[in-house]
CSV table of C-alpha atoms in Angstrom, one decimal:
chain,number,residue,atom,x,y,z
A,626,UNK,CA,93.9,109.2,149.5
A,627,UNK,CA,95.4,109.0,146.1
A,628,UNK,CA,98.3,106.7,145.1
A,629,UNK,CA,101.7,106.9,146.6
A,630,UNK,CA,104.1,109.5,145.2
A,631,UNK,CA,105.7,109.0,141.8
A,632,UNK,CA,108.8,111.0,141.1
A,633,UNK,CA,109.6,109.3,137.7
A,634,UNK,CA,107.7,107.7,134.9
A,635,UNK,CA,107.8,104.3,136.7
A,636,UNK,CA,104.1,104.0,138.0
A,637,UNK,CA,103.5,103.6,141.7
A,638,UNK,CA,102.0,100.4,143.0
A,639,UNK,CA,98.3,100.1,144.1
A,640,UNK,CA,96.4,97.4,145.8
A,641,UNK,CA,93.4,98.0,143.7
A,642,UNK,CA,92.7,96.4,140.3
A,643,UNK,CA,94.0,98.7,137.5
A,644,UNK,CA,91.5,99.2,134.7
A,645,UNK,CA,91.6,101.1,131.4
A,646,UNK,CA,89.8,104.5,131.6
A,647,UNK,CA,86.4,104.1,129.9
A,648,UNK,CA,84.9,106.7,127.5
A,649,UNK,CA,86.1,108.3,124.3
A,650,UNK,CA,86.8,111.6,122.7
A,651,UNK,CA,85.0,110.9,119.4
A,652,UNK,CA,86.0,112.1,115.9
A,653,UNK,CA,88.5,115.0,115.7
A,654,UNK,CA,86.6,118.3,115.7
A,655,UNK,CA,83.1,116.7,115.7
A,656,UNK,CA,83.6,114.7,119.0
A,657,UNK,CA,84.2,117.9,121.1
A,658,UNK,CA,81.2,119.6,119.5
A,659,UNK,CA,78.9,116.6,120.1
A,660,UNK,CA,79.9,116.6,123.8
A,661,UNK,CA,79.6,120.4,124.0
A,662,UNK,CA,76.1,120.5,122.6
A,663,UNK,CA,75.1,117.7,125.0
A,664,UNK,CA,76.7,119.5,128.0
A,665,UNK,CA,75.0,122.9,127.4
A,666,UNK,CA,71.8,122.1,125.5
A,667,UNK,CA,70.8,118.4,125.0
A,668,UNK,CA,71.4,117.0,128.4
A,669,UNK,CA,72.5,119.9,130.7
A,670,UNK,CA,75.5,120.1,133.0
A,671,UNK,CA,74.7,117.6,135.8
A,672,UNK,CA,72.9,115.2,133.5
A,673,UNK,CA,75.9,115.1,131.2
A,674,UNK,CA,78.1,113.7,134.0
A,675,UNK,CA,75.4,111.5,135.6
A,676,UNK,CA,74.6,109.9,132.2
A,677,UNK,CA,78.2,109.0,131.6
A,678,UNK,CA,78.7,107.6,135.1
A,679,UNK,CA,75.7,105.4,134.4
A,680,UNK,CA,76.9,104.5,130.8
A,681,UNK,CA,80.5,103.5,131.8
A,682,UNK,CA,79.6,102.3,135.4
A,683,UNK,CA,82.6,104.4,136.5
A,684,UNK,CA,83.2,107.8,138.2
A,685,UNK,CA,86.4,108.2,136.1
A,686,UNK,CA,86.1,108.4,132.3
A,687,UNK,CA,87.3,110.3,129.2
A,688,UNK,CA,85.2,113.1,127.6
A,689,UNK,CA,85.6,116.5,126.1
A,690,UNK,CA,85.0,119.8,128.0
A,691,UNK,CA,83.9,123.2,126.5
A,692,UNK,CA,84.7,125.4,124.8
A,693,UNK,CA,86.3,122.9,122.3
A,694,UNK,CA,87.2,123.9,118.7
A,695,UNK,CA,87.9,126.4,117.2
A,696,UNK,CA,88.7,128.3,120.5
A,697,UNK,CA,90.5,125.4,122.3
A,698,UNK,CA,92.8,123.3,120.3
A,699,UNK,CA,92.4,120.3,122.6
A,700,UNK,CA,89.4,119.6,124.7
A,701,UNK,CA,90.2,116.1,125.9
A,702,UNK,CA,90.0,115.5,129.6
A,703,UNK,CA,90.0,112.6,132.1
A,704,UNK,CA,87.0,113.3,134.3
A,705,UNK,CA,87.2,112.6,138.1
A,706,UNK,CA,83.8,112.5,139.8
A,707,UNK,CA,84.3,110.8,143.2
A,708,UNK,CA,85.8,112.2,146.5
A,709,UNK,CA,88.8,109.9,146.4
A,710,UNK,CA,90.1,110.3,142.8
A,711,UNK,CA,89.3,114.1,142.9
A,712,UNK,CA,91.9,114.8,145.6
A,713,UNK,CA,94.8,114.1,143.2
A,714,UNK,CA,94.1,117.6,141.8
A,715,UNK,CA,95.5,119.1,145.1
A,716,UNK,CA,98.8,117.2,144.7
A,717,UNK,CA,101.3,119.7,143.1
A,718,UNK,CA,104.0,116.9,142.9
A,719,UNK,CA,101.7,115.1,140.4
A,720,UNK,CA,99.5,117.7,138.8
A,721,UNK,CA,100.6,120.9,137.2
A,722,UNK,CA,98.3,124.0,137.4
A,723,UNK,CA,99.9,126.1,134.7
A,724,UNK,CA,97.4,128.1,132.6
A,725,UNK,CA,94.5,125.8,133.5
A,726,UNK,CA,92.3,128.2,135.6
A,727,UNK,CA,89.6,128.2,132.9
A,728,UNK,CA,90.2,124.6,131.8
A,729,UNK,CA,91.1,123.8,128.3
A,730,UNK,CA,91.5,127.3,127.0
A,731,UNK,CA,93.3,130.5,128.2
A,732,UNK,CA,91.6,133.9,127.7
A,733,UNK,CA,93.9,136.5,126.0
A,734,UNK,CA,96.5,137.8,128.4
A,735,UNK,CA,95.4,141.3,127.3
A,736,UNK,CA,92.7,140.9,129.9
A,737,UNK,CA,95.4,140.9,132.6
A,738,UNK,CA,97.7,143.6,131.2
A,739,UNK,CA,99.8,141.0,129.3
A,740,UNK,CA,100.7,139.2,132.5
A,741,UNK,CA,100.2,135.6,133.5
A,742,UNK,CA,98.6,136.5,136.9
A,743,UNK,CA,99.1,134.2,139.9
A,744,UNK,CA,95.9,132.2,139.2
A,745,UNK,CA,97.6,131.0,136.0
A,746,UNK,CA,100.9,130.0,137.6
A,747,UNK,CA,101.9,126.6,138.8
A,748,UNK,CA,103.4,126.6,142.4
A,749,UNK,CA,106.7,125.4,140.8
A,750,UNK,CA,107.1,128.7,139.0
A,751,UNK,CA,109.2,131.2,141.2
A,752,UNK,CA,106.8,134.1,140.5
A,753,UNK,CA,103.9,132.1,142.0
A,754,UNK,CA,105.6,132.1,145.5
A,755,UNK,CA,106.2,135.8,145.5
A,756,UNK,CA,102.7,136.7,144.3
A,757,UNK,CA,100.8,134.2,146.5
A,758,UNK,CA,103.0,135.5,149.5
A,759,UNK,CA,102.1,139.0,148.6
A,760,UNK,CA,98.3,138.1,148.6
A,761,UNK,CA,98.5,136.3,151.9
A,762,UNK,CA,100.4,139.1,153.5
A,763,UNK,CA,98.0,141.7,152.1
A,764,UNK,CA,95.0,139.9,153.6
A,765,UNK,CA,96.8,139.2,157.0
A,766,UNK,CA,97.5,142.9,157.3
A,767,UNK,CA,93.8,143.7,156.9
A,768,UNK,CA,92.3,141.0,159.2
A,769,UNK,CA,91.0,143.6,161.7
A,770,UNK,CA,88.9,145.2,158.9
A,771,UNK,CA,87.2,142.0,157.7
A,772,UNK,CA,84.2,142.0,160.1
A,773,UNK,CA,83.6,145.8,160.6
A,774,UNK,CA,83.8,146.6,156.9
A,775,UNK,CA,81.5,143.8,156.1
A,776,UNK,CA,79.0,144.8,158.7
A,777,UNK,CA,78.8,148.3,157.1
A,778,UNK,CA,78.1,146.8,153.8
A,779,UNK,CA,75.5,144.4,155.1
A,780,UNK,CA,73.6,147.2,156.9
A,781,UNK,CA,73.4,149.1,153.7
A,782,UNK,CA,72.2,146.0,151.8
A,783,UNK,CA,69.5,145.2,154.4
A,784,UNK,CA,68.2,148.7,154.4
A,785,UNK,CA,67.8,148.6,150.6
A,786,UNK,CA,66.3,145.1,150.8
A,787,UNK,CA,63.6,146.4,153.2
A,788,UNK,CA,62.9,149.5,151.2
A,789,UNK,CA,62.4,147.5,147.9
A,790,UNK,CA,60.1,144.9,149.5
A,791,UNK,CA,58.2,147.8,151.1
A,792,UNK,CA,57.6,149.5,147.8
A,793,UNK,CA,57.7,146.7,145.2
A,794,UNK,CA,56.8,143.7,147.3
A,795,UNK,CA,59.9,142.0,146.2
A,796,UNK,CA,63.7,142.7,145.9
A,797,UNK,CA,66.2,141.2,143.5
A,798,UNK,CA,69.1,140.2,145.8
A,799,UNK,CA,71.9,139.7,143.3
A,800,UNK,CA,72.3,143.4,142.2
A,801,UNK,CA,72.3,144.5,145.9
A,802,UNK,CA,74.8,141.7,146.8
A,803,UNK,CA,77.1,142.6,143.9
A,804,UNK,CA,77.2,146.3,144.9
A,805,UNK,CA,77.9,145.3,148.5
A,806,UNK,CA,80.6,142.8,147.5
A,807,UNK,CA,82.4,145.2,145.2
A,808,UNK,CA,82.3,148.1,147.7
A,809,UNK,CA,83.6,145.7,150.4
A,810,UNK,CA,86.5,144.4,148.4
A,811,UNK,CA,87.5,147.9,147.2
A,812,UNK,CA,87.4,149.3,150.8
A,813,UNK,CA,89.4,146.4,152.0
A,814,UNK,CA,92.3,146.8,149.5
A,815,UNK,CA,92.1,150.5,148.8
A,816,UNK,CA,90.7,151.9,152.1
A,817,UNK,CA,88.2,154.0,150.1
A,818,UNK,CA,84.6,153.9,149.2
A,819,UNK,CA,84.5,153.5,145.4
A,820,UNK,CA,81.7,156.1,145.2
A,821,UNK,CA,84.4,158.7,146.2
A,822,UNK,CA,86.6,157.7,143.1
A,823,UNK,CA,86.0,158.3,139.4
A,824,UNK,CA,84.3,154.9,138.9
A,825,UNK,CA,81.5,156.0,141.3
A,826,UNK,CA,78.8,153.2,141.5
A,827,UNK,CA,80.0,151.7,138.2
A,828,UNK,CA,82.4,149.1,139.7
A,829,UNK,CA,80.3,146.0,139.6
A,830,UNK,CA,79.3,146.7,135.9
A,831,UNK,CA,82.9,147.3,134.8
A,832,UNK,CA,84.1,144.0,136.5
A,833,UNK,CA,81.0,142.0,135.2
A,834,UNK,CA,81.7,143.0,131.7
A,835,UNK,CA,85.4,142.2,132.0
A,836,UNK,CA,84.6,138.8,133.6
A,837,UNK,CA,81.9,138.0,131.0
A,838,UNK,CA,84.2,138.6,128.0
A,839,UNK,CA,86.8,136.3,129.4
A,840,UNK,CA,84.4,133.5,130.5
A,841,UNK,CA,81.7,133.7,127.8
A,842,UNK,CA,82.9,130.5,126.0
A,843,UNK,CA,82.3,128.5,129.2
A,844,UNK,CA,78.7,129.7,129.9
A,845,UNK,CA,75.2,129.5,128.5
A,846,UNK,CA,72.0,131.4,129.1
A,847,UNK,CA,70.1,128.1,129.0
A,848,UNK,CA,68.1,129.1,126.0
A,849,UNK,CA,65.2,127.1,124.7
A,850,UNK,CA,64.1,125.9,122.2
A,851,UNK,CA,67.3,124.1,121.4
A,852,UNK,CA,67.7,125.8,118.1
A,853,UNK,CA,68.3,129.0,120.0
A,854,UNK,CA,70.9,127.2,122.1
A,855,UNK,CA,72.7,126.1,119.0
A,856,UNK,CA,72.7,129.6,117.7
A,857,UNK,CA,74.1,130.8,121.0
A,858,UNK,CA,76.8,128.1,120.8
A,859,UNK,CA,78.0,129.5,117.5
A,860,UNK,CA,78.0,133.0,118.9
A,861,UNK,CA,79.9,132.2,122.1
A,862,UNK,CA,82.3,129.5,121.0
A,863,UNK,CA,83.4,130.3,117.5
A,864,UNK,CA,85.8,133.1,118.5
A,865,UNK,CA,87.1,134.5,121.8
A,866,UNK,CA,85.8,137.9,122.6
A,867,UNK,CA,88.5,140.5,121.8
A,868,UNK,CA,89.9,142.6,124.7
A,869,UNK,CA,89.4,145.9,122.9
A,870,UNK,CA,85.7,145.7,123.6
A,871,UNK,CA,86.4,146.2,127.4
A,872,UNK,CA,89.7,148.0,127.1
A,873,UNK,CA,88.4,151.4,128.3
A,874,UNK,CA,86.4,149.7,131.2
A,875,UNK,CA,89.5,147.9,132.4
A,876,UNK,CA,91.6,151.0,132.1
A,877,UNK,CA,89.1,152.7,134.6
A,878,UNK,CA,89.6,149.9,137.1
A,879,UNK,CA,93.4,149.8,136.7
A,880,UNK,CA,93.6,153.6,137.3
A,881,UNK,CA,91.6,153.6,140.5
A,882,UNK,CA,93.4,150.5,141.9
A,883,UNK,CA,96.7,152.0,140.9
A,884,UNK,CA,95.8,155.3,142.7
A,885,UNK,CA,94.0,154.1,145.8
A,886,UNK,CA,95.8,150.8,146.2
A,887,UNK,CA,99.2,152.5,146.5
A,888,UNK,CA,100.0,151.1,149.9
A,889,UNK,CA,99.4,147.6,148.8
A,890,UNK,CA,101.5,148.1,145.6
A,891,UNK,CA,104.2,149.6,147.7
A,892,UNK,CA,104.4,146.4,149.7
A,893,UNK,CA,104.4,144.3,146.5
A,894,UNK,CA,107.4,146.3,145.2
A,895,UNK,CA,109.4,146.8,148.4
A,896,UNK,CA,108.9,143.5,150.2
A,897,UNK,CA,108.2,141.0,147.4
A,898,UNK,CA,110.2,142.5,144.5
A,899,UNK,CA,107.2,142.6,142.2
A,900,UNK,CA,107.0,145.3,139.5
A,901,UNK,CA,104.3,147.8,140.3
A,902,UNK,CA,102.4,147.4,137.0
A,903,UNK,CA,102.4,143.6,137.4
A,904,UNK,CA,101.3,143.9,141.0
A,905,UNK,CA,98.4,146.1,140.0
A,906,UNK,CA,97.1,143.7,137.4
A,907,UNK,CA,97.4,140.9,140.0
A,908,UNK,CA,95.6,143.1,142.6
A,909,UNK,CA,92.7,143.7,140.1
A,910,UNK,CA,92.5,139.9,139.3
A,911,UNK,CA,92.5,139.1,143.0
A,912,UNK,CA,89.9,141.7,143.8
A,913,UNK,CA,87.8,141.4,140.7
A,914,UNK,CA,87.9,137.8,139.5
A,915,UNK,CA,88.8,135.9,142.6
A,916,UNK,CA,87.1,137.9,145.4
A,917,UNK,CA,84.2,139.8,143.8
A,918,UNK,CA,83.7,137.2,141.0
A,919,UNK,CA,83.5,134.5,143.7
A,920,UNK,CA,81.1,136.6,145.9
A,921,UNK,CA,78.7,137.1,142.9
A,922,UNK,CA,78.0,133.3,143.2
A,923,UNK,CA,78.7,132.7,146.9
A,924,UNK,CA,76.2,135.0,148.7
A,925,UNK,CA,73.2,134.4,146.5
A,926,UNK,CA,73.9,130.7,146.8
A,927,UNK,CA,74.0,130.8,150.5
A,928,UNK,CA,70.8,132.8,150.8
A,929,UNK,CA,69.0,130.4,148.3
A,930,UNK,CA,70.0,127.2,150.3
A,931,UNK,CA,69.1,128.7,153.7
A,932,UNK,CA,65.8,130.0,152.3
A,933,UNK,CA,64.9,126.6,150.7
A,934,UNK,CA,65.7,124.6,153.8
A,935,UNK,CA,62.9,126.4,155.5
A,936,UNK,CA,61.5,128.0,158.6
A,937,UNK,CA,62.5,125.4,161.1
A,938,UNK,CA,66.2,125.9,160.2
A,939,UNK,CA,65.7,129.7,160.4
A,940,UNK,CA,64.4,129.4,164.0
A,941,UNK,CA,67.3,127.2,165.0
A,942,UNK,CA,69.8,129.6,163.5
A,943,UNK,CA,68.2,132.6,165.1
A,944,UNK,CA,68.1,131.0,168.5
A,945,UNK,CA,71.8,129.9,168.4
A,946,UNK,CA,73.1,133.2,167.0
A,947,UNK,CA,71.1,135.5,169.4
A,948,UNK,CA,72.1,133.4,172.4
A,949,UNK,CA,75.8,133.4,171.5
A,950,UNK,CA,75.9,137.1,170.7
A,951,UNK,CA,74.1,137.9,174.0
A,952,UNK,CA,76.6,135.8,176.0
A,953,UNK,CA,79.7,137.1,174.1
A,954,UNK,CA,78.6,140.8,173.9
A,955,UNK,CA,79.0,141.2,170.1
A,956,UNK,CA,80.0,139.7,166.8
A,957,UNK,CA,83.6,138.5,167.5
A,958,UNK,CA,85.7,135.7,166.1
A,959,UNK,CA,85.2,133.9,169.5
A,960,UNK,CA,81.4,134.3,169.1
A,961,UNK,CA,81.4,133.0,165.5
A,962,UNK,CA,83.5,130.0,166.6
A,963,UNK,CA,80.9,129.0,169.1
A,964,UNK,CA,78.0,128.8,166.7
A,965,UNK,CA,78.2,125.2,165.7
A,966,UNK,CA,75.0,125.1,163.7
A,967,UNK,CA,75.9,128.3,161.7
A,968,UNK,CA,79.4,126.9,161.0
A,969,UNK,CA,77.9,123.6,159.8
A,970,UNK,CA,75.4,125.3,157.5
A,971,UNK,CA,78.2,127.1,155.8
A,972,UNK,CA,80.2,124.0,155.2
A,973,UNK,CA,77.1,122.1,154.0
A,974,UNK,CA,76.5,124.9,151.5
A,975,UNK,CA,80.1,124.8,150.2
A,976,UNK,CA,79.8,121.1,150.0
A,977,UNK,CA,76.4,120.8,148.1
A,978,UNK,CA,76.9,123.8,145.8
A,979,UNK,CA,80.5,125.0,145.6
A,980,UNK,CA,80.8,128.4,144.1
A,981,UNK,CA,83.6,127.3,141.7
A,982,UNK,CA,82.6,123.8,140.6
A,983,UNK,CA,85.5,123.0,138.3
A,984,UNK,CA,89.2,122.0,138.8
A,985,UNK,CA,91.7,121.3,136.1
A,986,UNK,CA,95.3,120.1,136.1
A,987,UNK,CA,97.8,118.4,133.8
A,988,UNK,CA,99.5,115.2,134.8
A,989,UNK,CA,103.2,116.1,135.6
A,990,UNK,CA,104.2,112.5,135.5
A,991,UNK,CA,102.7,109.1,134.7
A,992,UNK,CA,100.5,108.4,137.6
A,993,UNK,CA,97.9,106.0,139.1
A,994,UNK,CA,94.7,107.5,140.3
A,995,UNK,CA,92.6,105.5,142.7
A,996,UNK,CA,88.8,105.8,143.1
A,997,UNK,CA,86.9,103.7,145.8
A,998,UNK,CA,87.5,100.3,144.4
A,999,UNK,CA,89.5,100.6,141.0
A,1000,UNK,CA,92.7,102.4,139.9
A,1001,UNK,CA,93.4,104.0,136.6
A,1002,UNK,CA,96.7,105.0,134.8
A,1003,UNK,CA,97.0,108.6,133.6
A,1004,UNK,CA,99.8,109.5,131.3
A,1005,UNK,CA,102.1,112.6,131.7
A,1006,UNK,CA,100.6,115.5,129.9
A,1007,UNK,CA,97.0,114.4,130.0
A,1008,UNK,CA,94.5,117.0,131.2
A,1009,UNK,CA,92.6,115.9,134.4
A,1010,UNK,CA,89.3,117.5,135.2
A,1011,UNK,CA,87.3,117.4,138.4
A,1012,UNK,CA,83.6,118.3,138.7
A,1013,UNK,CA,83.4,119.2,142.3
A,1014,UNK,CA,79.6,119.0,143.0
A,1015,UNK,CA,79.8,115.2,142.2
A,1016,UNK,CA,83.0,114.7,144.3
A,1017,UNK,CA,81.4,116.4,147.3
A,1018,UNK,CA,78.2,114.5,146.9
A,1019,UNK,CA,79.9,111.2,146.8
A,1020,UNK,CA,77.3,108.7,148.3
A,1021,UNK,CA,80.2,106.5,149.6
A,1022,UNK,CA,81.3,109.4,151.8
A,1023,UNK,CA,78.2,111.4,152.6
A,1024,UNK,CA,74.8,110.0,153.7
A,1025,UNK,CA,71.9,111.5,151.8
A,1026,UNK,CA,74.4,113.5,149.7
A,1027,UNK,CA,71.8,115.3,147.5
A,1028,UNK,CA,70.0,116.7,150.7
A,1029,UNK,CA,71.0,119.9,152.4
A,1030,UNK,CA,71.6,118.6,156.0
A,1031,UNK,CA,72.2,121.7,158.2
A,1032,UNK,CA,74.0,119.9,161.1
A,1033,UNK,CA,75.9,117.5,158.9
A,1034,UNK,CA,79.3,118.9,160.3
A,1035,UNK,CA,78.3,119.2,163.9
A,1036,UNK,CA,80.1,117.1,166.4
A,1037,UNK,CA,83.2,114.8,166.2
A,1038,UNK,CA,81.9,112.6,163.4
A,1039,UNK,CA,80.7,115.6,161.5
A,1040,UNK,CA,84.0,117.3,161.7
A,1041,UNK,CA,85.8,114.2,160.3
A,1042,UNK,CA,83.9,114.8,157.1
A,1043,UNK,CA,85.4,118.3,156.6
A,1044,UNK,CA,88.4,116.8,154.8
A,1045,UNK,CA,86.0,115.9,151.9
A,1046,UNK,CA,84.8,119.6,151.6
A,1047,UNK,CA,86.9,120.7,148.5
A,1048,UNK,CA,85.5,124.1,147.5
A,1049,UNK,CA,88.7,126.2,147.9
A,1050,UNK,CA,90.9,124.1,145.5
A,1051,UNK,CA,92.1,122.2,148.6
A,1052,UNK,CA,90.6,120.2,151.5
A,1053,UNK,CA,88.8,122.3,154.1
A,1054,UNK,CA,91.2,120.9,156.7
A,1055,UNK,CA,94.3,122.3,154.8
A,1056,UNK,CA,95.6,125.9,154.9
A,1057,UNK,CA,96.3,128.2,152.0
A,1058,UNK,CA,100.1,128.6,151.6
A,1059,UNK,CA,102.5,130.2,149.0
A,1060,UNK,CA,103.4,126.7,147.9
A,1061,UNK,CA,99.9,125.4,147.0
A,1062,UNK,CA,96.9,126.5,144.8
A,1063,UNK,CA,94.4,126.8,147.7
A,1064,UNK,CA,92.3,130.0,147.5
A,1065,UNK,CA,94.3,132.8,149.2
A,1066,UNK,CA,91.0,134.1,150.8
A,1067,UNK,CA,89.8,130.6,151.9
A,1068,UNK,CA,89.3,131.5,155.6
A,1069,UNK,CA,87.9,134.9,154.7
A,1070,UNK,CA,85.2,133.4,152.5
A,1071,UNK,CA,84.0,131.1,155.4
A,1072,UNK,CA,84.2,134.1,157.8
A,1073,UNK,CA,82.1,136.4,155.6
A,1074,UNK,CA,79.5,133.6,155.1
A,1075,UNK,CA,79.2,133.2,158.9
A,1076,UNK,CA,78.9,137.0,159.4
A,1077,UNK,CA,76.2,137.2,156.7
A,1078,UNK,CA,74.2,134.5,158.6
A,1079,UNK,CA,74.7,136.2,162.0
A,1080,UNK,CA,73.8,139.7,160.9
A,1081,UNK,CA,70.8,138.4,158.9
A,1082,UNK,CA,69.3,136.4,161.8
A,1083,UNK,CA,70.0,139.1,164.4
A,1084,UNK,CA,67.7,141.3,162.2
A,1085,UNK,CA,65.1,138.8,160.7
A,1086,UNK,CA,63.3,135.8,161.9
A,1087,UNK,CA,62.5,134.2,158.6
A,1088,UNK,CA,62.2,134.9,154.8
A,1089,UNK,CA,61.2,133.5,151.5
A,1090,UNK,CA,62.8,133.7,148.0
A,1091,UNK,CA,62.3,132.7,144.5
A,1092,UNK,CA,65.5,131.2,143.1
A,1093,UNK,CA,66.7,130.2,139.6
A,1094,UNK,CA,70.0,130.0,137.8
A,1095,UNK,CA,71.5,132.5,135.4
A,1096,UNK,CA,74.8,132.0,133.6
A,1097,UNK,CA,77.2,130.9,136.4
A,1098,UNK,CA,75.3,132.0,139.4
A,1099,UNK,CA,72.1,131.4,141.4
A,1100,UNK,CA,69.5,134.2,140.8
A,1101,UNK,CA,67.6,135.1,144.0
A,1102,UNK,CA,64.6,137.4,144.5
A,1103,UNK,CA,63.3,138.0,148.1
A,1104,UNK,CA,59.5,137.7,148.3
A,1105,UNK,CA,59.0,138.3,152.1
A,1106,UNK,CA,61.2,139.2,155.1
A,1107,UNK,CA,60.0,139.0,158.7
A,1108,UNK,CA,61.7,141.3,161.1
A,1109,UNK,CA,63.1,139.8,164.4
A,1110,UNK,CA,60.5,139.4,167.1
A,1111,UNK,CA,62.9,139.0,169.9
């Protein structure tokens, strides 16, 4: 969907008119700060992008992305906001993914034991292949545990949810979901309940702090009045938070993963030639940042959208799920595959509100990027940024893109749209391999979302929540929960 391949600096041809990229970066130092204040406080994230699409009459333009100076030396990006141009970010022959996980800045490597973990590596780096292969092998070896371990966690979560609603008339979902998610990930990789280790029930708090200190320059509490926001901006984006503030917390995580993840680390050493210490830091990043960090956003978001879509959808989901489970005799992969509405609901959620909304890459060569009707030249070394919620709500691809359409991906025509669902750093129709940057747990994420829906609607008919946003994640409080009547 993007331009034909370019192996040298001679630009490939395109049938579309080539136009200069609109937008500007503003004055040195002041331009990035102007854009940063607009992004966080004066306009807000989505308005920031929408206003510039309107201003330039283009879904491709130049702007600055946070954190900007003094933390990031260069905040210039070329922004891609439609489904066609965005896909160039998946092309590793054109775009380099070295040290761009967090965009225009790289947190101190002290947070990852001094190692550039797999998420910071480009597929062209030899170590990427061995680390990603190790991840894929580790997950494949545990596939038989995916569903039963998750069912144990969900049962504990639902019991606690019911208990809190019974006593307090409401239940804050995020804390319960975080506990379940951390316990699940730890059980999966370390075959142990974290409560039986020296971190006890502290796992989520330890990881949350470690994540927050790395990602603080990219977030905001959404403070008002604006004057408080400007004060927050100075606090979060003048200096990176030093690692020593979380050093003892990280050491606790390292020690338990090193001890109880020994079989995983043996495999890393013996089969993939990865040094044990480096493998352990990568395992913590995979478990803590990629898996648990993703689930912090993923599960509350799914609950929020299904709740807000309303009782008619709840009835349809309950009917489909209960009928299939009855026919199949249990929650199996075969049963999950037959639930066409439940599958579509998950894809629609990942389309409308992807848990990781940003993608970055640097142009490896001079290239031409096509949008729907115009092409643009991008020079080697320029930073490319994609804001996914705009690409996956492209009105030229999706009808009623801002609306949650539960059965959007049902049937042959619906399934054709899956190639435009980009949540995993790749098209939904492509697999994760050692040679690409697609999320190693891509299929597991979709599976767990389906199991969450299934177990929920086997147990409940309908529910209501209050939802808002806090930092990077939806914040969800259950207000009512109706037990299954049939």
